[in-house]
PDB file of C-alpha atoms in Angstrom:
ATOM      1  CA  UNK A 533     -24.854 -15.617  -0.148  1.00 49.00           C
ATOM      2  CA  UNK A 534     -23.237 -13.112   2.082  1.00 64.00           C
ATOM      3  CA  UNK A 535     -20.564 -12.507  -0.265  1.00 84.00           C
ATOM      4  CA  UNK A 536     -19.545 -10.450  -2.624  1.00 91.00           C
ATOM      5  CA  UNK A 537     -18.432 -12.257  -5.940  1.00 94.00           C
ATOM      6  CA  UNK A 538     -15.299 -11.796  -8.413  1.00 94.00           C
ATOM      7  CA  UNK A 539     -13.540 -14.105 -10.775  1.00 92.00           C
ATOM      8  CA  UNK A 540     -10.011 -13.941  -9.779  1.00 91.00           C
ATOM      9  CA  UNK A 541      -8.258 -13.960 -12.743  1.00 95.00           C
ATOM     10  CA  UNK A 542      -8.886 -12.066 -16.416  1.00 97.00           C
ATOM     11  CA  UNK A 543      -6.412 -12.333 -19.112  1.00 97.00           C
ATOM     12  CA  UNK A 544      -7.160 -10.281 -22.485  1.00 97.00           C
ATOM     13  CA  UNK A 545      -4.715  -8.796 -25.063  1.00 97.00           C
ATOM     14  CA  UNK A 546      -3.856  -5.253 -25.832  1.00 97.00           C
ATOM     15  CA  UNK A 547      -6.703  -3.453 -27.585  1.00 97.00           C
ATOM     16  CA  UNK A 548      -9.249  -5.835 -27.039  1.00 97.00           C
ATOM     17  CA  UNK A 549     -12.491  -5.311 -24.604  1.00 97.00           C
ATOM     18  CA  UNK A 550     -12.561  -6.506 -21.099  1.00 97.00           C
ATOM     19  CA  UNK A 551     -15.214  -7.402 -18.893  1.00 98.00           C
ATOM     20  CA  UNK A 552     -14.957  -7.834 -15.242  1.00 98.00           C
ATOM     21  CA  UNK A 553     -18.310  -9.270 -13.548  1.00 97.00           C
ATOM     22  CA  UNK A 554     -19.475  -9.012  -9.896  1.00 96.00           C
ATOM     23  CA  UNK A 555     -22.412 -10.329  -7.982  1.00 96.00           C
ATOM     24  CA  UNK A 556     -23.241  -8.534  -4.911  1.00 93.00           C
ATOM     25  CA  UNK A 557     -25.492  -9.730  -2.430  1.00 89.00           C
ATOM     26  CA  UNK A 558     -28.602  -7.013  -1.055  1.00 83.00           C
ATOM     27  CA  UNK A 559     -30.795  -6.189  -3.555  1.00 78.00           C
ATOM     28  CA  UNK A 560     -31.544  -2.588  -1.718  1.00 79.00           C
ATOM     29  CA  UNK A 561     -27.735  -1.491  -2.231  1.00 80.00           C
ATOM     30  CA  UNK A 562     -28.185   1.899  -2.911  1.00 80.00           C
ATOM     31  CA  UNK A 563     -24.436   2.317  -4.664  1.00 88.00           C
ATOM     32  CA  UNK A 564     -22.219   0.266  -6.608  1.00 92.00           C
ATOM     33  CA  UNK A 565     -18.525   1.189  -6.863  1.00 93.00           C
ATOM     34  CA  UNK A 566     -15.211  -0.046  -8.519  1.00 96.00           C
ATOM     35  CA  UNK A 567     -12.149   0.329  -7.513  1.00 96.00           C
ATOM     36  CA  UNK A 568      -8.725  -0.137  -8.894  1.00 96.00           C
ATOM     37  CA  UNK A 569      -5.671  -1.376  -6.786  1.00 94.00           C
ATOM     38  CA  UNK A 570      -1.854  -1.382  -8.635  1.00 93.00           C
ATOM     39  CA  UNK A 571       0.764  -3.495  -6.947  1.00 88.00           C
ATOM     40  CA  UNK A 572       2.422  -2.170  -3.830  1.00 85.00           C
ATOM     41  CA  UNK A 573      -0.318   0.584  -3.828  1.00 89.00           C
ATOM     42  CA  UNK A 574      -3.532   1.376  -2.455  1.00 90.00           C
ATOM     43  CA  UNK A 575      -7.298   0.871  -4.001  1.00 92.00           C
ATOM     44  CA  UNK A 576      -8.286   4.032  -6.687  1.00 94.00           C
ATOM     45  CA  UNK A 577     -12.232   4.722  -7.045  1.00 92.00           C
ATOM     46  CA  UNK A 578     -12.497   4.483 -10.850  1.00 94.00           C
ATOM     47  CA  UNK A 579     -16.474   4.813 -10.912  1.00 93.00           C
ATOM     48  CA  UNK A 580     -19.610   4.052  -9.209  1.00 91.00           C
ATOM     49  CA  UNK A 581     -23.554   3.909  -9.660  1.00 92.00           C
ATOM     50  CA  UNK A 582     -26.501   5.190  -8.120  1.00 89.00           C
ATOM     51  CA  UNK A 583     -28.495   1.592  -7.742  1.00 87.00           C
ATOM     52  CA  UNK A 584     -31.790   3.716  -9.855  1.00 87.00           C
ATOM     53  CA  UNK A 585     -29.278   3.642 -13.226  1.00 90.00           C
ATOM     54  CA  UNK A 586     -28.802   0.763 -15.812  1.00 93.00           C
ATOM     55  CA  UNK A 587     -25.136   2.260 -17.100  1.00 95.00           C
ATOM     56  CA  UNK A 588     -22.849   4.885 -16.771  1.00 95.00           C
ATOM     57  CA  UNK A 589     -20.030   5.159 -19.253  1.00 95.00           C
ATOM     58  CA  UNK A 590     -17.649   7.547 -18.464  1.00 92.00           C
ATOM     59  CA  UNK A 591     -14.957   7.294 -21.246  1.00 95.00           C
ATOM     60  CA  UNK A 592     -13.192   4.066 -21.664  1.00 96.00           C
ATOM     61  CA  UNK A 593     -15.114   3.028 -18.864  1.00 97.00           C
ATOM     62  CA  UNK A 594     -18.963   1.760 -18.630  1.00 97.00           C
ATOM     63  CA  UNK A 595     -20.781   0.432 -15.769  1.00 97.00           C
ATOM     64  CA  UNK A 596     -23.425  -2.239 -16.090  1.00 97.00           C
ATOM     65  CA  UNK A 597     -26.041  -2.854 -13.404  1.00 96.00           C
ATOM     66  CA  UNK A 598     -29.009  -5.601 -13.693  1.00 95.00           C
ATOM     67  CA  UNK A 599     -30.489  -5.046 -10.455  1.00 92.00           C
ATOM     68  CA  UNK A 600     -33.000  -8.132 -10.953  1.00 92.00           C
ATOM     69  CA  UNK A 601     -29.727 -10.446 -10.671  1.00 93.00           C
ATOM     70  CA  UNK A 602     -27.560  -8.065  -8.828  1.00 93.00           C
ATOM     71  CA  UNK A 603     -25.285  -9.001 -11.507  1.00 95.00           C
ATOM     72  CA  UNK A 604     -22.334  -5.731 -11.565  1.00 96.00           C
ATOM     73  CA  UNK A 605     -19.958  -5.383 -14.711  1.00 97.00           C
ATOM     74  CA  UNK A 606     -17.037  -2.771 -15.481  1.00 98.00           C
ATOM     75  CA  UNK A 607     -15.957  -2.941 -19.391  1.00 98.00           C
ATOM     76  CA  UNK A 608     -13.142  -1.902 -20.460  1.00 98.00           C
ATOM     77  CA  UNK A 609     -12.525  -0.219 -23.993  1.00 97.00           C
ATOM     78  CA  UNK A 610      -9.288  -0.576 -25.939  1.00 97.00           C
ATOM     79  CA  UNK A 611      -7.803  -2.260 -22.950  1.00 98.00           C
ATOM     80  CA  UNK A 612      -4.128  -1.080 -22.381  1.00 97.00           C
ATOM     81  CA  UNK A 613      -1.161  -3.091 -20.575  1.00 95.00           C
ATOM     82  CA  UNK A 614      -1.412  -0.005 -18.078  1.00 95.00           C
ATOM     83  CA  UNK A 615      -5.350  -1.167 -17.112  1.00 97.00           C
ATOM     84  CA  UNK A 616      -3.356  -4.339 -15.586  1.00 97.00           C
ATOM     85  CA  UNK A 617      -4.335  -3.948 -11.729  1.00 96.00           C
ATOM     86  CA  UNK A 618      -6.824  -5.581  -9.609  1.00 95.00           C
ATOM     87  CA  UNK A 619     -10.249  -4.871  -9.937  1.00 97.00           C
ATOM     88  CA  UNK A 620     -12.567  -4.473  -6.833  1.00 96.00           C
ATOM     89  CA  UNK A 621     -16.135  -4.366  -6.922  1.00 95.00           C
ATOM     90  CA  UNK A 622     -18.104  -3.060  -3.300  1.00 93.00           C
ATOM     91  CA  UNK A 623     -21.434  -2.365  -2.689  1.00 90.00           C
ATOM     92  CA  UNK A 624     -22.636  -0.182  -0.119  1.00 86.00           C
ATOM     93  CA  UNK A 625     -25.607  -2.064   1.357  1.00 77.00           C
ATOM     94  CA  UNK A 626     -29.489  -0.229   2.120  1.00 63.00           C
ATOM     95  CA  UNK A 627     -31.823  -1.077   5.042  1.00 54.00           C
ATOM     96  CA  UNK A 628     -30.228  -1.444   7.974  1.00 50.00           C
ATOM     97  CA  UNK A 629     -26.643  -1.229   6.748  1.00 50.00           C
ATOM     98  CA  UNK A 630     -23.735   0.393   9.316  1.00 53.00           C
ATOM     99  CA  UNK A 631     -23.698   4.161   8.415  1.00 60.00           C
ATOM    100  CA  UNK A 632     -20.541   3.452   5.591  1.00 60.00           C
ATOM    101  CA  UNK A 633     -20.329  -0.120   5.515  1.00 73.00           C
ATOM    102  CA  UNK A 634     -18.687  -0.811   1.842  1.00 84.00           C
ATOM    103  CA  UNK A 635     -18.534  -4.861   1.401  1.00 88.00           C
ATOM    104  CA  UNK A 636     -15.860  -5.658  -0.598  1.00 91.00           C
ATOM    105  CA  UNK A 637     -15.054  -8.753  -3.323  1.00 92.00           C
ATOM    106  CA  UNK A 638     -12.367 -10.486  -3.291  1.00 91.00           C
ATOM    107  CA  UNK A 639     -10.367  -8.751  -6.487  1.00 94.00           C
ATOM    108  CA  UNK A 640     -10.129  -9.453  -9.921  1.00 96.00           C
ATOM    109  CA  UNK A 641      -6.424  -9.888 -11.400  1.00 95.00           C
ATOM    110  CA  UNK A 642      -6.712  -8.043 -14.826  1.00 97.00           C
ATOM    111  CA  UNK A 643      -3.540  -9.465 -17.062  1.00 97.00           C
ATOM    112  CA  UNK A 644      -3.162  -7.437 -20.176  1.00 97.00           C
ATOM    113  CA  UNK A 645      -0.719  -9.281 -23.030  1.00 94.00           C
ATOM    114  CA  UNK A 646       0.939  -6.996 -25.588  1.00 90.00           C
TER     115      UNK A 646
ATOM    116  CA  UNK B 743      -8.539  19.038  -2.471  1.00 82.00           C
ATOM    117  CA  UNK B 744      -8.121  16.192   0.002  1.00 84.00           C
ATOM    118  CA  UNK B 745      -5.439  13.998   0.591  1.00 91.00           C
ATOM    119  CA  UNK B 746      -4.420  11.015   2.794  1.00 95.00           C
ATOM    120  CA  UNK B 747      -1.963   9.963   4.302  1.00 96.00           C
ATOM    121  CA  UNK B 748      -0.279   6.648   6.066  1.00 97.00           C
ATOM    122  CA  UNK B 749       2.975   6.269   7.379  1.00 95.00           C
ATOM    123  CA  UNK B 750       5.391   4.068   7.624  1.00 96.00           C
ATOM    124  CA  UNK B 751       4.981   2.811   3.861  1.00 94.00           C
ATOM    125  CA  UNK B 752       6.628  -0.419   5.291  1.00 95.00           C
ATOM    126  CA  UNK B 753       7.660  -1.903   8.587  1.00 96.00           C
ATOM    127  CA  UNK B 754       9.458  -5.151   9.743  1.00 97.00           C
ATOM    128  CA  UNK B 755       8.648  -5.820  12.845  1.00 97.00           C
ATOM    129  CA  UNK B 756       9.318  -9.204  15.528  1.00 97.00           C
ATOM    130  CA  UNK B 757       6.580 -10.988  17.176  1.00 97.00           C
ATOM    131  CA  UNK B 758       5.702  -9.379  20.433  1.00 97.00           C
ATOM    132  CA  UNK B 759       6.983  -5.840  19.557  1.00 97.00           C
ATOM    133  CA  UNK B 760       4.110  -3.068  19.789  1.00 97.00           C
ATOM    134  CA  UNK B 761       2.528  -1.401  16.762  1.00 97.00           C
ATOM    135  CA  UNK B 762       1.490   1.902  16.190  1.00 97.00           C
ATOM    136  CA  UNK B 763       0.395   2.736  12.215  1.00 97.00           C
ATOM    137  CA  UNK B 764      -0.801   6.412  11.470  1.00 97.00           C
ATOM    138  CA  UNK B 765      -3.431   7.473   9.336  1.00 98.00           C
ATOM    139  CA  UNK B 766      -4.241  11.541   8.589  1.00 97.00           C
ATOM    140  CA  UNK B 767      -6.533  13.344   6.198  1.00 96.00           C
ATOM    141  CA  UNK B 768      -6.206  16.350   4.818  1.00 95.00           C
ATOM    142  CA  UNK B 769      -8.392  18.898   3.105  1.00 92.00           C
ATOM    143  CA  UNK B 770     -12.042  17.635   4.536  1.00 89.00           C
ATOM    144  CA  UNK B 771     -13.507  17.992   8.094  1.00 88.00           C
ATOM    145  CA  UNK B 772     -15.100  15.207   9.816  1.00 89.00           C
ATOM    146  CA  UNK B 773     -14.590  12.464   7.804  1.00 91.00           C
ATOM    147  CA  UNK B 774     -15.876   9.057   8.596  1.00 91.00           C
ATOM    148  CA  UNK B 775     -12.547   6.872   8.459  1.00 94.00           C
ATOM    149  CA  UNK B 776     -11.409   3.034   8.285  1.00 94.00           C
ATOM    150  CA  UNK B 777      -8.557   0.875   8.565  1.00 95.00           C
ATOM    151  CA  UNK B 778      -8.693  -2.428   6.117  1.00 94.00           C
ATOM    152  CA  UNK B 779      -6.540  -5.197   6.100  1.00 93.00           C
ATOM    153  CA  UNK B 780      -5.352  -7.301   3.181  1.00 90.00           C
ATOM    154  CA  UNK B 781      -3.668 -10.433   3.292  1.00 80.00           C
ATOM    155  CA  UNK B 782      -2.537 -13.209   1.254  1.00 73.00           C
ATOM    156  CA  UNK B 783      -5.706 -13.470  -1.195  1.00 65.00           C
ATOM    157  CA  UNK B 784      -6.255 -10.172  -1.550  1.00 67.00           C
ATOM    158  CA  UNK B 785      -9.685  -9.904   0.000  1.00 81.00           C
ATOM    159  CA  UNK B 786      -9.952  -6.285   2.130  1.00 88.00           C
ATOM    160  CA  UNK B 787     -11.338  -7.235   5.705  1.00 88.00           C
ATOM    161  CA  UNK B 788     -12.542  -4.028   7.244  1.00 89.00           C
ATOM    162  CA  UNK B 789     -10.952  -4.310  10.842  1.00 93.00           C
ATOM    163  CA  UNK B 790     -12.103  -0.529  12.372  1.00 94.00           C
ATOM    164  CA  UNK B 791     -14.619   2.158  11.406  1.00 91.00           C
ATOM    165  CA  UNK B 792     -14.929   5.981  13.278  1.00 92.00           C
ATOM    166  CA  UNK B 793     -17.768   8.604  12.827  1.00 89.00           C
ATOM    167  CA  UNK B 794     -16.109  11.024  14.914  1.00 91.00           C
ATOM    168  CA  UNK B 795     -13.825  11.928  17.525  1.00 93.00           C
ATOM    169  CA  UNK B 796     -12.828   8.769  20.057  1.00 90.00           C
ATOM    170  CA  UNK B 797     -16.147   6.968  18.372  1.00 92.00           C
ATOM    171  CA  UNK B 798     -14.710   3.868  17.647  1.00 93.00           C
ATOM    172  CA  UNK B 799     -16.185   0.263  16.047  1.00 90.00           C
ATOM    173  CA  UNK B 800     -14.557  -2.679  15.576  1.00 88.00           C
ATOM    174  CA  UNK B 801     -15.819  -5.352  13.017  1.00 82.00           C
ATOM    175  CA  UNK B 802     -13.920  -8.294  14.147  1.00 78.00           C
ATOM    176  CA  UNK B 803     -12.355  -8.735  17.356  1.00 69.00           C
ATOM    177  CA  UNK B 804      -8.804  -9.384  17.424  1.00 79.00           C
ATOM    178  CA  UNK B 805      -4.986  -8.765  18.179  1.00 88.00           C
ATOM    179  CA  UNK B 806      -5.174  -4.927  17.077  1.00 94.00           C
ATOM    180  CA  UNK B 807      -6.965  -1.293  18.337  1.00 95.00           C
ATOM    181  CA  UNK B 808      -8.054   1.792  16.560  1.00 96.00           C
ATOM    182  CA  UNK B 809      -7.898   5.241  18.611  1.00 96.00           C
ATOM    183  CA  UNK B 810      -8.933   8.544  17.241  1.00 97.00           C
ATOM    184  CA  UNK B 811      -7.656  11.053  18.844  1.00 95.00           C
ATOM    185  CA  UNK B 812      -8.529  14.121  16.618  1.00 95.00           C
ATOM    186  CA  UNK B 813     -10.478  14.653  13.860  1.00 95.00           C
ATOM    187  CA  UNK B 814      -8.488  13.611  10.622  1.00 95.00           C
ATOM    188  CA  UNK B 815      -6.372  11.751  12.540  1.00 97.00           C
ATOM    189  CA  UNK B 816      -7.005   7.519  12.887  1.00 97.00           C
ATOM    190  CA  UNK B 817      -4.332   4.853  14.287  1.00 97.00           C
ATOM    191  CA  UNK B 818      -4.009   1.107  14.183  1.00 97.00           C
ATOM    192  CA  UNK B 819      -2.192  -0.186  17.434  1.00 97.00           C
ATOM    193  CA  UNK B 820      -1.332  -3.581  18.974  1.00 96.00           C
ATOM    194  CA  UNK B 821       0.840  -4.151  22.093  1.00 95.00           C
ATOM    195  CA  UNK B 822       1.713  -7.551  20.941  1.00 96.00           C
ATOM    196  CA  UNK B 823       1.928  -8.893  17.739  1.00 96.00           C
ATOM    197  CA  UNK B 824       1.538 -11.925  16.264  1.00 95.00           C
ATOM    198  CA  UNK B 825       2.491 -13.355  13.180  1.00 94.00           C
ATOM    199  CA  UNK B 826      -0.876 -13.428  11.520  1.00 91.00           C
ATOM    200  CA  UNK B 827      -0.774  -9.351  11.940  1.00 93.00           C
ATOM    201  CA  UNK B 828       1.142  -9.547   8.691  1.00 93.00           C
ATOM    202  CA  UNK B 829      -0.462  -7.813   5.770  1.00 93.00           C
ATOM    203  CA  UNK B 830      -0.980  -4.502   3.680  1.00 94.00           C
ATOM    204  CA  UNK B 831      -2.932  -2.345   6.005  1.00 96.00           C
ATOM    205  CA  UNK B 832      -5.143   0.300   4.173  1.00 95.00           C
ATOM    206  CA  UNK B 833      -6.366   3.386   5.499  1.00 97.00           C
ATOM    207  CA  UNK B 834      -9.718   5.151   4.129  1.00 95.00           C
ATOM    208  CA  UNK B 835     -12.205   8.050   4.457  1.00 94.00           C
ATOM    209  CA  UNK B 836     -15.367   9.150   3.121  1.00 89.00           C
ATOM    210  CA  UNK B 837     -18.101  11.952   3.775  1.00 76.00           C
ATOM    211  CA  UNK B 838     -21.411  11.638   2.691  1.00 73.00           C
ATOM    212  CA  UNK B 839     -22.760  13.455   0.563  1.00 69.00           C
ATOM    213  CA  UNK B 840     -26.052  15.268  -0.233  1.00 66.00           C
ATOM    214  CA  UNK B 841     -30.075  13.849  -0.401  1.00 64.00           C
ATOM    215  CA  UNK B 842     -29.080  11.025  -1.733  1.00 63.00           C
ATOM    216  CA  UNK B 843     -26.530   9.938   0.725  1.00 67.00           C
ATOM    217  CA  UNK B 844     -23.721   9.253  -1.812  1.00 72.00           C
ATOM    218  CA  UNK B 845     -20.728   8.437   0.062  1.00 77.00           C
ATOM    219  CA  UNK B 846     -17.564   7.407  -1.124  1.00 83.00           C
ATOM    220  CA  UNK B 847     -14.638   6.261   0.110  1.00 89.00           C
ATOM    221  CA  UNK B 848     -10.922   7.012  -0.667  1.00 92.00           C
ATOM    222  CA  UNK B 849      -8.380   5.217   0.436  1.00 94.00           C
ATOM    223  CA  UNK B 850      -4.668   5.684   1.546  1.00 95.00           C
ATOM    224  CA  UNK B 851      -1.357   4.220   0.090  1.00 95.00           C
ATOM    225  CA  UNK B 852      -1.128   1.480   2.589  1.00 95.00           C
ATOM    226  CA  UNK B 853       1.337   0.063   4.959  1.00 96.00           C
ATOM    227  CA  UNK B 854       2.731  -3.025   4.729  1.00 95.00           C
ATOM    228  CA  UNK B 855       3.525  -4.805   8.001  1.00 95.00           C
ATOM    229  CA  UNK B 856       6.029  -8.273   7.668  1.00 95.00           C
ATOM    230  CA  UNK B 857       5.978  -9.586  11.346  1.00 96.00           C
ATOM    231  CA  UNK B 858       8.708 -11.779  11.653  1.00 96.00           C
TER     232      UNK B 858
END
């Protein structure tokens, strides 16, 4: 499809793991990105990856790309009631993409219980 | 470092009043900038994109217009608006970067528009 894909919702509880998935949509996406959006507030760039890596973990953070599926996931270590946001997934599309062009998903609601 | 910048934070506006929403970077020099809308549903629909000075593309045509007028400097304007203009309007920029082409973009506070 031409759309970038989220689950909407993710509920976990203090401490555990979460794992947000995304499917993007060109296979020749050169870069990956995720974003994180509190309410009332704008989106924060919490990581991205160059489309020739398999993971990047940058502390409680790590990145999984499967570029056979275009399959996207952001884990989440020791997941804290402040990592309650909305999770956005982009990719920045190759051949023939607009010089810039970030396509965007839809958001994931992280919900964090104490 | 860089920073951006969007004023008003909020605005409550009636339908048919004009629009004017500011956007300015600082701390970079030619930035590619955008302005984003998101509405109910929280999907980000990418309404205007600028390489450069009065260089202006629109990505879906519509109530609203973008002007550049200097560099670091972006605006969102309608002379009429409806209620549908309602949303959180997002401002971003991004240089790119090196070989590889890495570009990233950051993105403003936002402005939320209720048109009433």
């Amino acid at each position: 499809g031409e759309d970038v894909e989220q689950s909407l919702f993710l509920s976990v509880r203090e401490g555990d793991s979460s794992v947000i998935n995304c499917t993007y949509t060109d296979s020749s996406s050169t870069y990956l990105y995720w974003y994180k959006q509190e309410p009332g507030a704008g989106l924060q760039l919490l990581t991205y990856i160059f489309s020739n890596m398999d993971m990047k973990q940058d502390q409680r953070l790590t990145v999984l790309l499967n570029k056979k599926d275009k399959h996207l996931s952001l884990r989440i270590a020791d997941t804290q009631t402040g990592d309650s946001a909305i999770y956005f997934c982009a990719e920045r599309r190759g051949r023939g993409s607009t010089l810039g062009r970030l396509y965007f998903g839809r958001g994931t609601q992280l919900t964090v219980w104490p | 470092s860089q920073t951006i910048h969007q004023w008003p934070a909020t605005l409550v506006q009636p339908v048919g009043s004009p629009l004017s929403l500011e956007c300015t970077v600082e701390g970079t020099s030619n930035p590619n900038l955008y302005w984003y809308r998101q509405a109910a549903g929280r999907g980000l629909q990418l309404l205007f994109y600028s390489v450069g000075i009065g260089q202006i593309s629109s990505e879906v045509p519509q109530n609203l217009s973008a002007s550049r007028p200097q560099d670091r400097q972006f605006i969102l304007s309608s002379k009429k608006l409806l209620l549908s203009d309602s949303g959180f309007y997002l401002c971003a920029w991004s240089v790119i970067l090196g070989q590889a082409k890495q570009e990233t973009q950051y993105f403003g506070p936002g402005t939320r528009l209720l048109v009433l």
